[in-house]
XYZ file of C-alpha atoms in Angstrom:
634
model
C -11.087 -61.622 19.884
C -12.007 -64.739 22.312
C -15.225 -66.484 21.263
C -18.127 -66.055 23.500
C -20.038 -68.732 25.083
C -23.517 -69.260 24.821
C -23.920 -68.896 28.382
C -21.660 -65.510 28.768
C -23.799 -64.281 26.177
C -27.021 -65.119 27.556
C -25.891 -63.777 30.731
C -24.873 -60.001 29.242
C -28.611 -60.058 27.179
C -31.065 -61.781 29.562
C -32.646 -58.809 31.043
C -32.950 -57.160 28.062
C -36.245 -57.166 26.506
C -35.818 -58.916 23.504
C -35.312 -62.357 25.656
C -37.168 -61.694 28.765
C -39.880 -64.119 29.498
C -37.646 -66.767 27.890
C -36.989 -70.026 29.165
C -33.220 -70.846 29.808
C -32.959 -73.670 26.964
C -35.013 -71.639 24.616
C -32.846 -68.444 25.321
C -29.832 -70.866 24.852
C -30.531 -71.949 21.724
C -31.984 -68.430 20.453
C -28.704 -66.772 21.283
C -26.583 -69.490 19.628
C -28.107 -68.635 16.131
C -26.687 -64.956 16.918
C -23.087 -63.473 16.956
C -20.378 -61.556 19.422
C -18.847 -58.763 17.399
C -16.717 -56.182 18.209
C -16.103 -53.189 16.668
C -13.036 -50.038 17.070
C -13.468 -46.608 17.679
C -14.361 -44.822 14.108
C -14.801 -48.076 12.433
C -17.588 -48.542 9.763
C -20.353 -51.303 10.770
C -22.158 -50.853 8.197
C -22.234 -48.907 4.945
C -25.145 -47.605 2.979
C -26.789 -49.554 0.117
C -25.298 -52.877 2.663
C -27.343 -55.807 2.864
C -28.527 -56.348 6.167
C -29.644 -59.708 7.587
C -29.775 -58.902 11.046
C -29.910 -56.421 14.140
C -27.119 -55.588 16.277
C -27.821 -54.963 20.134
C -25.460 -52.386 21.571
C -23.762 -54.224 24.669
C -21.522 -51.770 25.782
C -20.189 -48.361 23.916
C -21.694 -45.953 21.418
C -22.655 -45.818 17.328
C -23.962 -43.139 15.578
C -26.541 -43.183 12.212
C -25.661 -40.641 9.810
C -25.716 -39.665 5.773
C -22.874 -37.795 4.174
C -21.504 -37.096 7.812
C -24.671 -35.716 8.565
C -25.909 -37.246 12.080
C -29.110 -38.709 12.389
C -29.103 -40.197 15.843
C -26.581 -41.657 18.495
C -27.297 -44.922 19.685
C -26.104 -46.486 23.256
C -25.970 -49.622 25.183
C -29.057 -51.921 24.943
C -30.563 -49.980 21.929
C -30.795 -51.494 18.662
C -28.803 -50.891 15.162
C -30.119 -51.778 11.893
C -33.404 -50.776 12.238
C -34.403 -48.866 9.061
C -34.329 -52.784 7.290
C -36.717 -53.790 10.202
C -40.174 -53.556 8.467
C -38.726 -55.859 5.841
C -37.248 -58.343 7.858
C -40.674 -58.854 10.073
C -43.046 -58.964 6.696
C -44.275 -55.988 7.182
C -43.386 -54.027 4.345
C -44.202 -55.954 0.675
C -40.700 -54.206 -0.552
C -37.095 -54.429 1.500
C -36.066 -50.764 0.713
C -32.402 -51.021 0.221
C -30.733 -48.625 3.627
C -28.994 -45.670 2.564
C -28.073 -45.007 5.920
C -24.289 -45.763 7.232
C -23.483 -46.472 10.814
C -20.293 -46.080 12.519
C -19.005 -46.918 16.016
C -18.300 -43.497 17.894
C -16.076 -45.987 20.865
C -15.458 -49.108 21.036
C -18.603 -51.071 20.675
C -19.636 -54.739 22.134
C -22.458 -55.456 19.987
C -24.422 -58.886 19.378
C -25.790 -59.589 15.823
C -29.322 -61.205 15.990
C -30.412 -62.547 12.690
C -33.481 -61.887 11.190
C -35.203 -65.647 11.699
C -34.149 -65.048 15.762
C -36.078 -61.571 15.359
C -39.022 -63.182 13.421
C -39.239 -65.930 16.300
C -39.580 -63.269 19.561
C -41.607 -60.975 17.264
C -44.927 -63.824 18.433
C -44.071 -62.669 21.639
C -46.652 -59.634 22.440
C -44.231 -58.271 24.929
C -41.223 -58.335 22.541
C -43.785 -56.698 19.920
C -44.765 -53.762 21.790
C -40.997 -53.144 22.426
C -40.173 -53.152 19.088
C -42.705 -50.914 17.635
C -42.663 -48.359 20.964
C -38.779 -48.077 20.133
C -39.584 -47.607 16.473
C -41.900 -44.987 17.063
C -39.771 -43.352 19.549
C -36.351 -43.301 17.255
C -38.654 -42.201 14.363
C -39.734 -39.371 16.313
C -36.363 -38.119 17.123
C -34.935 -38.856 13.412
C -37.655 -36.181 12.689
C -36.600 -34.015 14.935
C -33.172 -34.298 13.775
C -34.046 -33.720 10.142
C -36.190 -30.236 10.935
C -33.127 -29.249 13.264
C -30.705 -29.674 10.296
C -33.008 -27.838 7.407
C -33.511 -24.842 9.871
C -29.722 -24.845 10.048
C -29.730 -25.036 5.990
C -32.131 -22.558 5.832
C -30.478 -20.146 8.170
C -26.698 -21.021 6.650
C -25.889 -18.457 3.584
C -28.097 -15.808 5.741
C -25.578 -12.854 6.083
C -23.726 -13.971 8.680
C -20.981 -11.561 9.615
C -18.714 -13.408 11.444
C -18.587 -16.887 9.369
C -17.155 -15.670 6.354
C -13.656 -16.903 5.644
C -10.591 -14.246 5.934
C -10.328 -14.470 1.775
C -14.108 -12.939 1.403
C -12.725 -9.799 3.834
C -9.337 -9.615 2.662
C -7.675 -6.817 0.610
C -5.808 -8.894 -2.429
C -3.407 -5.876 -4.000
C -0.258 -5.500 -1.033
C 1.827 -2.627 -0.897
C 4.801 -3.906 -0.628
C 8.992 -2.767 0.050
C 12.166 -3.970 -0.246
C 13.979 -4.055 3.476
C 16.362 -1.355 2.195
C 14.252 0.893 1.052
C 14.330 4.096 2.967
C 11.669 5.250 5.101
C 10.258 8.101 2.670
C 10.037 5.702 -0.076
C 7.789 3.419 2.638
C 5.665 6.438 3.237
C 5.273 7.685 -0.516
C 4.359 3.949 -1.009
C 1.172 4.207 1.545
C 0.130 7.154 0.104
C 0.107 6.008 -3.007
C -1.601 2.846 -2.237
C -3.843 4.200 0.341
C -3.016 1.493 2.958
C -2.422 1.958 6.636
C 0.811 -0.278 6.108
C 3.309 -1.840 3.698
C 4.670 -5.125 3.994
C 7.870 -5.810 3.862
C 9.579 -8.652 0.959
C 12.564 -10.158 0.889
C 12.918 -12.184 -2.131
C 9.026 -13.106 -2.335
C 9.183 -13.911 1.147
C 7.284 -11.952 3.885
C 10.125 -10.609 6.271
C 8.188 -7.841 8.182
C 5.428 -5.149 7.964
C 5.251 -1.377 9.040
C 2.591 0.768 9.923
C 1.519 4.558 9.595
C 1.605 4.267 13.540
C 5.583 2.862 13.026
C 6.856 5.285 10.597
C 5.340 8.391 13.637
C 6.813 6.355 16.770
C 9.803 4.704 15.230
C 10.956 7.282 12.661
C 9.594 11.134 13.343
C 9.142 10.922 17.391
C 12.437 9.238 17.861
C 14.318 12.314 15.294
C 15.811 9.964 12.771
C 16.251 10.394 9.166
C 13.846 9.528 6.596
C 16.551 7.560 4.515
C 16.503 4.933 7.077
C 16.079 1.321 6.107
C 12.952 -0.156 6.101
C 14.709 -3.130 7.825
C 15.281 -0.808 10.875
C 11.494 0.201 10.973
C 9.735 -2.851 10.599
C 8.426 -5.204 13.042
C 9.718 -8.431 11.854
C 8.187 -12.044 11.771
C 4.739 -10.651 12.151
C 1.757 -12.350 12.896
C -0.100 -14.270 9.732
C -3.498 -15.805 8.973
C -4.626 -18.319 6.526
C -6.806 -17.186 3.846
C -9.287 -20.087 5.413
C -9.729 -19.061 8.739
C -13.086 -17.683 9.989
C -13.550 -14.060 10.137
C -14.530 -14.390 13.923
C -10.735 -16.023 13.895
C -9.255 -12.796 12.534
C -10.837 -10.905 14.909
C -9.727 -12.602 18.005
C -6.251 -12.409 16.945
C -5.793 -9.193 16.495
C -7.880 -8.235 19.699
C -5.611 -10.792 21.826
C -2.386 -9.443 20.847
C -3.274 -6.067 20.083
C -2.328 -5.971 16.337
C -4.088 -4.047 13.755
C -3.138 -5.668 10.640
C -2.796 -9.336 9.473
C -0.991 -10.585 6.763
C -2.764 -13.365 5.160
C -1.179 -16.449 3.321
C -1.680 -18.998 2.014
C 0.631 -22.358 1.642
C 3.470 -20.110 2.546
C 2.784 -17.712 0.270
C 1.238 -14.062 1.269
C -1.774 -13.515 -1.155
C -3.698 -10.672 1.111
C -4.079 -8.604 4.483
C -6.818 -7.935 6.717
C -7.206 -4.770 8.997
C -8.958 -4.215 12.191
C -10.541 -1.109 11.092
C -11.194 -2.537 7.683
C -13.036 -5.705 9.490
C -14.946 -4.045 11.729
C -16.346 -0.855 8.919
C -17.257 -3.809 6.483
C -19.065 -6.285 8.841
C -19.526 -4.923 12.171
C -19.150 -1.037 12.930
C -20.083 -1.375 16.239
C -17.360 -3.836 17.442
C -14.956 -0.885 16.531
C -17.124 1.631 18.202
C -16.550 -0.502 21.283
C -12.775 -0.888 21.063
C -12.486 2.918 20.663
C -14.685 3.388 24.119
C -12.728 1.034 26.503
C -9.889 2.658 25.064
C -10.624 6.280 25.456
C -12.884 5.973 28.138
C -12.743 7.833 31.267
C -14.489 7.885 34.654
C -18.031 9.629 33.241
C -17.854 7.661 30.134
C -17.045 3.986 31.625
C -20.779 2.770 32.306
C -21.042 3.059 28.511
C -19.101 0.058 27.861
C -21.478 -2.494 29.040
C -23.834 -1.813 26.712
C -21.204 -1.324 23.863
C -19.872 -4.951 24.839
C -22.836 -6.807 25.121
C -23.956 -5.670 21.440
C -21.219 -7.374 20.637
C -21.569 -10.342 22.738
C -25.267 -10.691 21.684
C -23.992 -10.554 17.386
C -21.509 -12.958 18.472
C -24.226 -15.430 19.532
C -26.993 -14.482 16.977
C -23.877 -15.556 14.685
C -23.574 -18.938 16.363
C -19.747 -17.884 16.558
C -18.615 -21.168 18.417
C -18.206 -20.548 22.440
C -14.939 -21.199 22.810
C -13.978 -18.114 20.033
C -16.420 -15.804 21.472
C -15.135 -16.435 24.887
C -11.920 -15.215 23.319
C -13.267 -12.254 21.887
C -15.486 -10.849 24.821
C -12.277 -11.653 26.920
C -9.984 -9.691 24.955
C -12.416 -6.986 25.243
C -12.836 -7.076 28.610
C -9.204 -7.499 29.530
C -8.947 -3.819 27.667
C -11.846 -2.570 30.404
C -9.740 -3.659 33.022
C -6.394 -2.235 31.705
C -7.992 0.752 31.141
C -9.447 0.767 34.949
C -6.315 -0.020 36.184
C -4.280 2.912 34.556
C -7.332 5.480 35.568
C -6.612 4.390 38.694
C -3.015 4.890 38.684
C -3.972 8.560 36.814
C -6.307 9.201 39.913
C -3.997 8.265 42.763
C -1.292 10.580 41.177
C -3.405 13.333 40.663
C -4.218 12.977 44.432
C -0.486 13.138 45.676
C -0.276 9.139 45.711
C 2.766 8.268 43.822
C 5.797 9.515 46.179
C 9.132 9.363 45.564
C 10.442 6.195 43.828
C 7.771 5.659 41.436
C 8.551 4.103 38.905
C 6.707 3.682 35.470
C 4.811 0.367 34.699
C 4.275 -1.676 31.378
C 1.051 0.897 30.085
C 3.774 4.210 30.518
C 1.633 5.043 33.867
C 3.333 5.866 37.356
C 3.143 3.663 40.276
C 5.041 4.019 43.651
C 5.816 0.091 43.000
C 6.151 -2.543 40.467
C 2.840 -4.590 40.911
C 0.690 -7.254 38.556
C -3.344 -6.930 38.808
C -4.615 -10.698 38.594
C -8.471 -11.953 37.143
C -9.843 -14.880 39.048
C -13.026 -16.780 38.823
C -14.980 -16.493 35.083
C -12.428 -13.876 34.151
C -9.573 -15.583 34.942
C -10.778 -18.415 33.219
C -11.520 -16.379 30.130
C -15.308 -17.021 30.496
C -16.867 -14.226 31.275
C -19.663 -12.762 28.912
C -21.581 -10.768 31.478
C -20.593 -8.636 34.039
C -20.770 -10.388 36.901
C -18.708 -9.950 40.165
C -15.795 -8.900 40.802
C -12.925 -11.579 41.311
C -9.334 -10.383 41.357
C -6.192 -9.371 43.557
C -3.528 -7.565 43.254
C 0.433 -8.303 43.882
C 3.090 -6.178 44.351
C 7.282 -6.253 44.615
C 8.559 -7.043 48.275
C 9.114 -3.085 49.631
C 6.139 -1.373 48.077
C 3.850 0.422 50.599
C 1.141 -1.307 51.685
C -0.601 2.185 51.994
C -0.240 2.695 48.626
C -1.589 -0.109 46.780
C -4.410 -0.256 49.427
C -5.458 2.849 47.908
C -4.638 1.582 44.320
C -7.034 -1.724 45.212
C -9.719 0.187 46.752
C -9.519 2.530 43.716
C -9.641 -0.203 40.876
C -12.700 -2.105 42.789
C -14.282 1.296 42.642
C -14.238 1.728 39.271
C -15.065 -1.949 38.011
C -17.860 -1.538 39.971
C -19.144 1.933 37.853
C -18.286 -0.139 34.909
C -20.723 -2.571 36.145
C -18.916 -5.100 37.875
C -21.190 -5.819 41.092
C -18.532 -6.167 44.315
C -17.922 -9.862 45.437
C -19.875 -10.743 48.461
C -17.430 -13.349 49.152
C -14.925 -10.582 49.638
C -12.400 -11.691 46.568
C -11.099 -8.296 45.739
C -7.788 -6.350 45.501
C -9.807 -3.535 47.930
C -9.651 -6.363 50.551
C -6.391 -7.015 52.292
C -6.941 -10.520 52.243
C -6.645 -10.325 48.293
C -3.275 -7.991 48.052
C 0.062 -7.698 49.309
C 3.838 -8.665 48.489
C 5.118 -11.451 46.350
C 6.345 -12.394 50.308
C 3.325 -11.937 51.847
C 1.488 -14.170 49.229
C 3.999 -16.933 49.600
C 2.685 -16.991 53.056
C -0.229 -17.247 52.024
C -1.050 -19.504 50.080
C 1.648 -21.445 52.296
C -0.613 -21.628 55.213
C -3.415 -22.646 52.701
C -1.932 -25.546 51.931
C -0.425 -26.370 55.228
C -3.521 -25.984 56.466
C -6.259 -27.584 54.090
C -9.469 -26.823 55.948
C -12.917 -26.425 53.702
C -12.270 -22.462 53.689
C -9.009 -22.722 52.718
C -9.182 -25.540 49.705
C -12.211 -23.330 48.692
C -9.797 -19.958 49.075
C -7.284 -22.188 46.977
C -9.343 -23.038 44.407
C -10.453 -19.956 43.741
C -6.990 -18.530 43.561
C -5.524 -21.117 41.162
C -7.869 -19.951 38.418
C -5.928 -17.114 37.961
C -4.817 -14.774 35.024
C -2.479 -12.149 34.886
C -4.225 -9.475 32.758
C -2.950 -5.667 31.123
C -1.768 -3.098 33.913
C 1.449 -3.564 35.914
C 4.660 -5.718 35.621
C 4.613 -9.007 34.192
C 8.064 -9.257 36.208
C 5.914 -9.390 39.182
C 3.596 -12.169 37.788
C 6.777 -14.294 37.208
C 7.743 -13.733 40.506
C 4.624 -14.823 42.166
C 4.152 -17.918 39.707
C 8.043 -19.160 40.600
C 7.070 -19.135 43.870
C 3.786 -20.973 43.838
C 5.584 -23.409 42.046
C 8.164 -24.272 44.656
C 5.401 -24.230 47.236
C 3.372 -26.702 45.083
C 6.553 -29.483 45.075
C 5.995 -29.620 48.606
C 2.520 -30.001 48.813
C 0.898 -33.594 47.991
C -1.126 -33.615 50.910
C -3.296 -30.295 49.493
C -3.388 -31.725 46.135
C -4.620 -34.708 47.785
C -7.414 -32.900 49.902
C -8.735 -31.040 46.621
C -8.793 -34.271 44.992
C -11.127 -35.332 47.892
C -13.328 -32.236 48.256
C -14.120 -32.753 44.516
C -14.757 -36.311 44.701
C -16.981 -35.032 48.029
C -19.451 -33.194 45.374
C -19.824 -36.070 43.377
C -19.339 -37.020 39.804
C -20.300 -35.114 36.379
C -23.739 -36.974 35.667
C -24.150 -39.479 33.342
C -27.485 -39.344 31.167
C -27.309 -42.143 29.402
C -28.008 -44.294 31.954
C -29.021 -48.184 29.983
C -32.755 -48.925 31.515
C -33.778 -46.065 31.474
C -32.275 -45.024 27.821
C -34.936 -48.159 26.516
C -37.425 -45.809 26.439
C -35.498 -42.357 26.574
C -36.546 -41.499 29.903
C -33.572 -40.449 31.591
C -33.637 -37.332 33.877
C -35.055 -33.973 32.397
C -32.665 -31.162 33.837
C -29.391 -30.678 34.603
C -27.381 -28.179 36.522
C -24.881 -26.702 33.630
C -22.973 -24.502 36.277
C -22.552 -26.526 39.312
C -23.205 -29.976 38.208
C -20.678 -29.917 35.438
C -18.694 -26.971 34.225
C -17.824 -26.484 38.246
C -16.127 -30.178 38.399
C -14.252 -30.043 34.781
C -12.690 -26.699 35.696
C -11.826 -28.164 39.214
C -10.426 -31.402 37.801
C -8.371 -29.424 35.242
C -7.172 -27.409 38.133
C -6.052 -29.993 40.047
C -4.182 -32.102 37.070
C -2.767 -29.145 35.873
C -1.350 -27.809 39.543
C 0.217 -32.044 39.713
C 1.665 -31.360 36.704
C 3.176 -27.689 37.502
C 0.813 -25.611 35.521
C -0.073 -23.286 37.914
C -1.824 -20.245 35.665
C -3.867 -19.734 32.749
C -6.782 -20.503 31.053
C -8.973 -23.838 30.587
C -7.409 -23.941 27.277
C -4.364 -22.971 28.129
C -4.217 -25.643 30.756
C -5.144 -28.345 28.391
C -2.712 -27.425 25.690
C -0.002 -27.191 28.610
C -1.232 -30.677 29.908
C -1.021 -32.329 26.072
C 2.702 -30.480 25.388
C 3.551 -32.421 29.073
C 2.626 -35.535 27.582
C -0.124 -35.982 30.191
C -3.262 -35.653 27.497
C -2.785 -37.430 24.161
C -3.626 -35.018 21.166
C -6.679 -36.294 20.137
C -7.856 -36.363 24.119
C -7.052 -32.869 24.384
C -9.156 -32.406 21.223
C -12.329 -34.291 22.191
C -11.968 -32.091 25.881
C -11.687 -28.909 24.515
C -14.594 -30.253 22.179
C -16.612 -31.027 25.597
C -15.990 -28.086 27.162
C -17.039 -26.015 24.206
C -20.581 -27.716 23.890
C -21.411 -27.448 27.082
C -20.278 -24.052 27.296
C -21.990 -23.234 24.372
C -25.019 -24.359 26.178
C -24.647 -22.375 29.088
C -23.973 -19.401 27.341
C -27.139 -19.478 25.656
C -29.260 -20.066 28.653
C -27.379 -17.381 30.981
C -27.505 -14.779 28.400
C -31.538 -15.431 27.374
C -32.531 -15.071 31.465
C -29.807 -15.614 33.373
C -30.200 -19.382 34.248
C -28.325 -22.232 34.356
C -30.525 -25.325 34.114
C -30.973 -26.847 31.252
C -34.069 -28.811 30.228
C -33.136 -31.569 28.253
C -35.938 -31.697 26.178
C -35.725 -28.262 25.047
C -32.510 -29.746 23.058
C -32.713 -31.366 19.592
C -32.189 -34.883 19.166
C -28.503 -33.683 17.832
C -27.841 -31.371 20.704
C -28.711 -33.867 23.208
C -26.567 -36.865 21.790
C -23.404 -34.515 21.855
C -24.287 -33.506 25.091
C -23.966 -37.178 26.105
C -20.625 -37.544 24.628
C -19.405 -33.761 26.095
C -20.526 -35.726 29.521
C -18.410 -38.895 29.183
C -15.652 -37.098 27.998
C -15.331 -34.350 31.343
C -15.927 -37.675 33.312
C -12.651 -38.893 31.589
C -11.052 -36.062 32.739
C -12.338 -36.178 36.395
C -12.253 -40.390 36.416
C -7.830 -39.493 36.040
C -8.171 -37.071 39.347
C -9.819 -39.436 41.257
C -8.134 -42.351 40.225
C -4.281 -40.313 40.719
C -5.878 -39.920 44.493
C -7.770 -43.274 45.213
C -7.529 -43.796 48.656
């Protein structure tokens, strides 16, 4: 790296207090006695048990204190590293206690080394003395803090804690297992036997598929076929796996997401165990099965139940400290099953009432529609963040032809119900009941067409509310793919609306920035921040927008990011540290909105740890919106 001059170095330090008050020539010569260094993301600067013979001043980037990975404090521009040796370096301890602290740069870090003598010299300065012992007092404070925050962690870990035990604590170690030609008897005398809900299938040692009680009634009995079939025939093959390592919250969000009941779990390649859903849940957490069986048998009388059912859950889940992003998961799956199950009483209702004419045909959950059609989430759901009912965002698409008539009704009807499940109706309109918010694949090609042709505030707000959508159970997925083809042809024809979201976002200003450098001296920064609006508002609008550039048009916040880094757009470890972001702050709101429904945080309600990773959660989302607005600089 180039060598710095004396007077580029006095230049970056001079209003900094260690210097101020200083006369030019004496500054000169103080700062030639010290050193330029630069450091690289991750790299060591210094290790414990380290001599130290100096302080180094933080020009630009971050570091981070820490023992045994264990973070003590984040430092940031224009604060101070090295200061545990300070006492000895000043006089003012009779013994220089060895550090055993080790400090590592967290970005790349500009840093100037100021040797002790320099130190010893400005420390005759009263002005330089109070700063030095108000900072001292101030990081001491919030090492404390840190410390108490970490034992009440240790002291709370080991607790029993449902949901952070690993899949091998849960697991059930001695598989029933088959040959693929066995016959289908021999797989049922082989449950009974074992008293398991399924057999897994072995080829040679290796795991080639698994059946089910459920498979051997659907797949054998209902369907007439002999019970010397193959076990090959009856099996679903390739099934899902889990390592014996994963978290038990990790087990459950699988098999809620795609519906399974029963997880093979290996380990190096090798299956050592599996894990049930019903075995899970009557171990750990009765209740979470209690729920399942609700959405899924519930009907019109019994639906305000589920509320409560699910936000037992959603309440364990945090009491657990399950991280945000996998609860998110979880009370999504579950709620995705509330809607499916709206959806077909719907369908049930309107048929009962004469509404399915002729030409029905039957959708994806066996149920009878007059029309192929795809039920969409938007807003929190469609994002996959909802944990509370809140209100109702979604439309509704059906196949060019249907009658309009009809899936009026069918809207109307599923609006209805959400809203006795507890789903208050969207004063903004945003529902299938509206007919604004349903109609043909055709008709929404239009559209959204005329949205984009036509980017006035409503309609970029319309559009941005649209774009966070999810298809979700209930209907034709045919339909989805349909609607998503042609969004996607619109979108290669529309820079100019990319353009004007681009510039509506940058219009509502940047996420904030907290650690401002002056007013970090003395930790004095602002004290509240708007979770909602003031950040998790702008990352999911400048995901939005990179993702629609980039032809992701659907999906998740996750999903979008993962799309983004498979496109090449987001490195891996970017993608990492966002997903990282978004989960912290998340986790953040999550906590506040379910304790009394806000979303501003007070900062100094955080610990000293919380609020440091808040700072880096910050800079990272305004990475992500910094590569929107600079795509669009005018």
């Amino acid at each position: 790296m180039k060598k710095k001059h004396n007077h580029e170095i006095w230049e970056a330090v001079r209003l900094h207090p260690l210097f101020q008050g200083v006369e030019q020539s004496t500054a000169l010569s103080l700062v030639g006695e010290c050193e330029w260094r630069h450091y690289s993301k991750h790299e060591i600067i210094l290790e414990a048990e380290e001599p130290r013979n100096g302080l180094l001043l933080i020009l630009a980037g971050m570091a981070e204190v820490f023992i045994e990975d264990e973070v003590l404090e984040v430092l940031h521009k224009n604060e101070l590293i090295g200061f545990s040796s300070l006492a000895g370096a000043l006089g003012l301890s009779a013994v220089d206690v060895p550090a055993t602290v080790q400090v590592r740069a967290v970005e790349d870090l500009e840093t100037l080394w100021i040797p002790y003598p320099v130190l010893r010299q400005r420390w005759q300065d009263p002005e330089v003395m109070t700063y030095l012992l108000t900072q001292a007092t101030v990081r001491l404070r919030d090492v404390y803090a840190s410390l108490a925050e970490q034992v009440r962690l240790a002291c709370e870990f080991g607790e029993t804690d449902a949901f952070m035990v690993r899949v091998q604590d849960v697991m059930v170690e001695n598989l029933v297992t088959v040959a693929p030609e066995v016959s289908a008897q021999e797989v049922a005398v082989k449950m009974s036997e074992g008293r398991s809900s399924s057999v897994l299938v072995m080829d040679g040692g290796k795991l080639v598929g698994i059946i089910t009680e459920r498979d051997i009634v659907q797949r054998v009995v209902a369907k007439g076929k002999s019970f010397g079939v193959a076990a090959r025939e009856v099996m679903t093959e390739r099934p899902r796996t889990i390592s014996r390592f994963a978290y038990y919250y990790e087990a459950i969000s699988e098999m809620l997401l795609t519906g399974i009941k029963h997880l093979p779990v290996v380990d190096g390649g090798k299956t050592v165990g599996i894990v049930t859903l019903s075995d899970l849940f009557r171990k750990k957490n009765a209740s979470v099965m209690k729920t399942i069986k609700s959405i899924e048998e519930a009907d019109e009388e019994s639906l305000p139940l589920i509320k409560n059912a699910t936000y037992e859950l959603t309440e364990t889940l945090i009491k657990e400290k399950v991280p945000a992003l996998s609860l998110l998961e979880v009370v999504t799956a579950l709620y995705d099953r509330v809607v499916g199950r709206v959806v077909a009483l719907a369908l049930e209702r309107i048929v009962r009432d004469g509404g399915a004419g002729s030409g029905s045909v039957v959708v994806d959950d066996g149920a009878e529609c007059q029309a192929k059609f795809a039920f969409f989430l938007i807003g929190s759901g469609g994002r996959g963040e909802q944990f509370k009912l809140t209100d109702q965002d979604h439309f509704l698409v059906y196949e060019d032809g249907g009658d309009p008539v009809y899936f009026k009704q069918l809207g109307c009807e599923i609006t209805r119900l959400l809203e006795v499940v507890g789903y208050a109706r969207c004063q903004g309109g945003m529902m299938a009941s509206e007919e604004l918010w349903r109609g043909s694949v055709s008709q929404w090609q239009e559209r959204v067409r005329q949205w984009m042709m036509r980017s006035t505030n409503e309609n970029l707000l319309l559009a941005q509310n649209f774009f966070s959508y999810r298809v979700v159970s209930g209907g034709d997925t045919g339909v989805a793919t349909q609607l998503e083809r042609v969004i996607t042809e619109l979108l290669g024809r529309s820079k100019i609306f990319l353009y004007r979201l681009a510039q509506a976002e940058r219009a509502h200003g940047h996420i904030p920035e907290l650690d401002q450098p002056i007013l970090s001296l003395f930790k004095m920064g602002r004290k509240t921040i708007e979770l909602k609006k003031e950040v998790l508002f702008p990352y999911h609008h400048s995901l939005q927008i990179l993702a629609l550039v980039h032809g992701v048009v659907s999906g998740t916040p996750v999903e979008k990011v993962d799309a983004l880094q498979v496109k090449g757009v987001f490195t891996a470890d970017f993608a990492g540290d966002l997903k990282a972001a978004a989960e912290q702050v998340l986790s953040l709101y999550i906590k506040l909105k379910w304790k009394d429904g806000g979303t501003v945080l007070n900062l100094h309600s955080l610990s000293t740890r919380e609020k440091e990773e808040l700072i880096l959660s910050l800079n990272t989302l305004r990475e992500l919106q910094g590569m929107v607005f600079s795509r669009f600089s005018v």
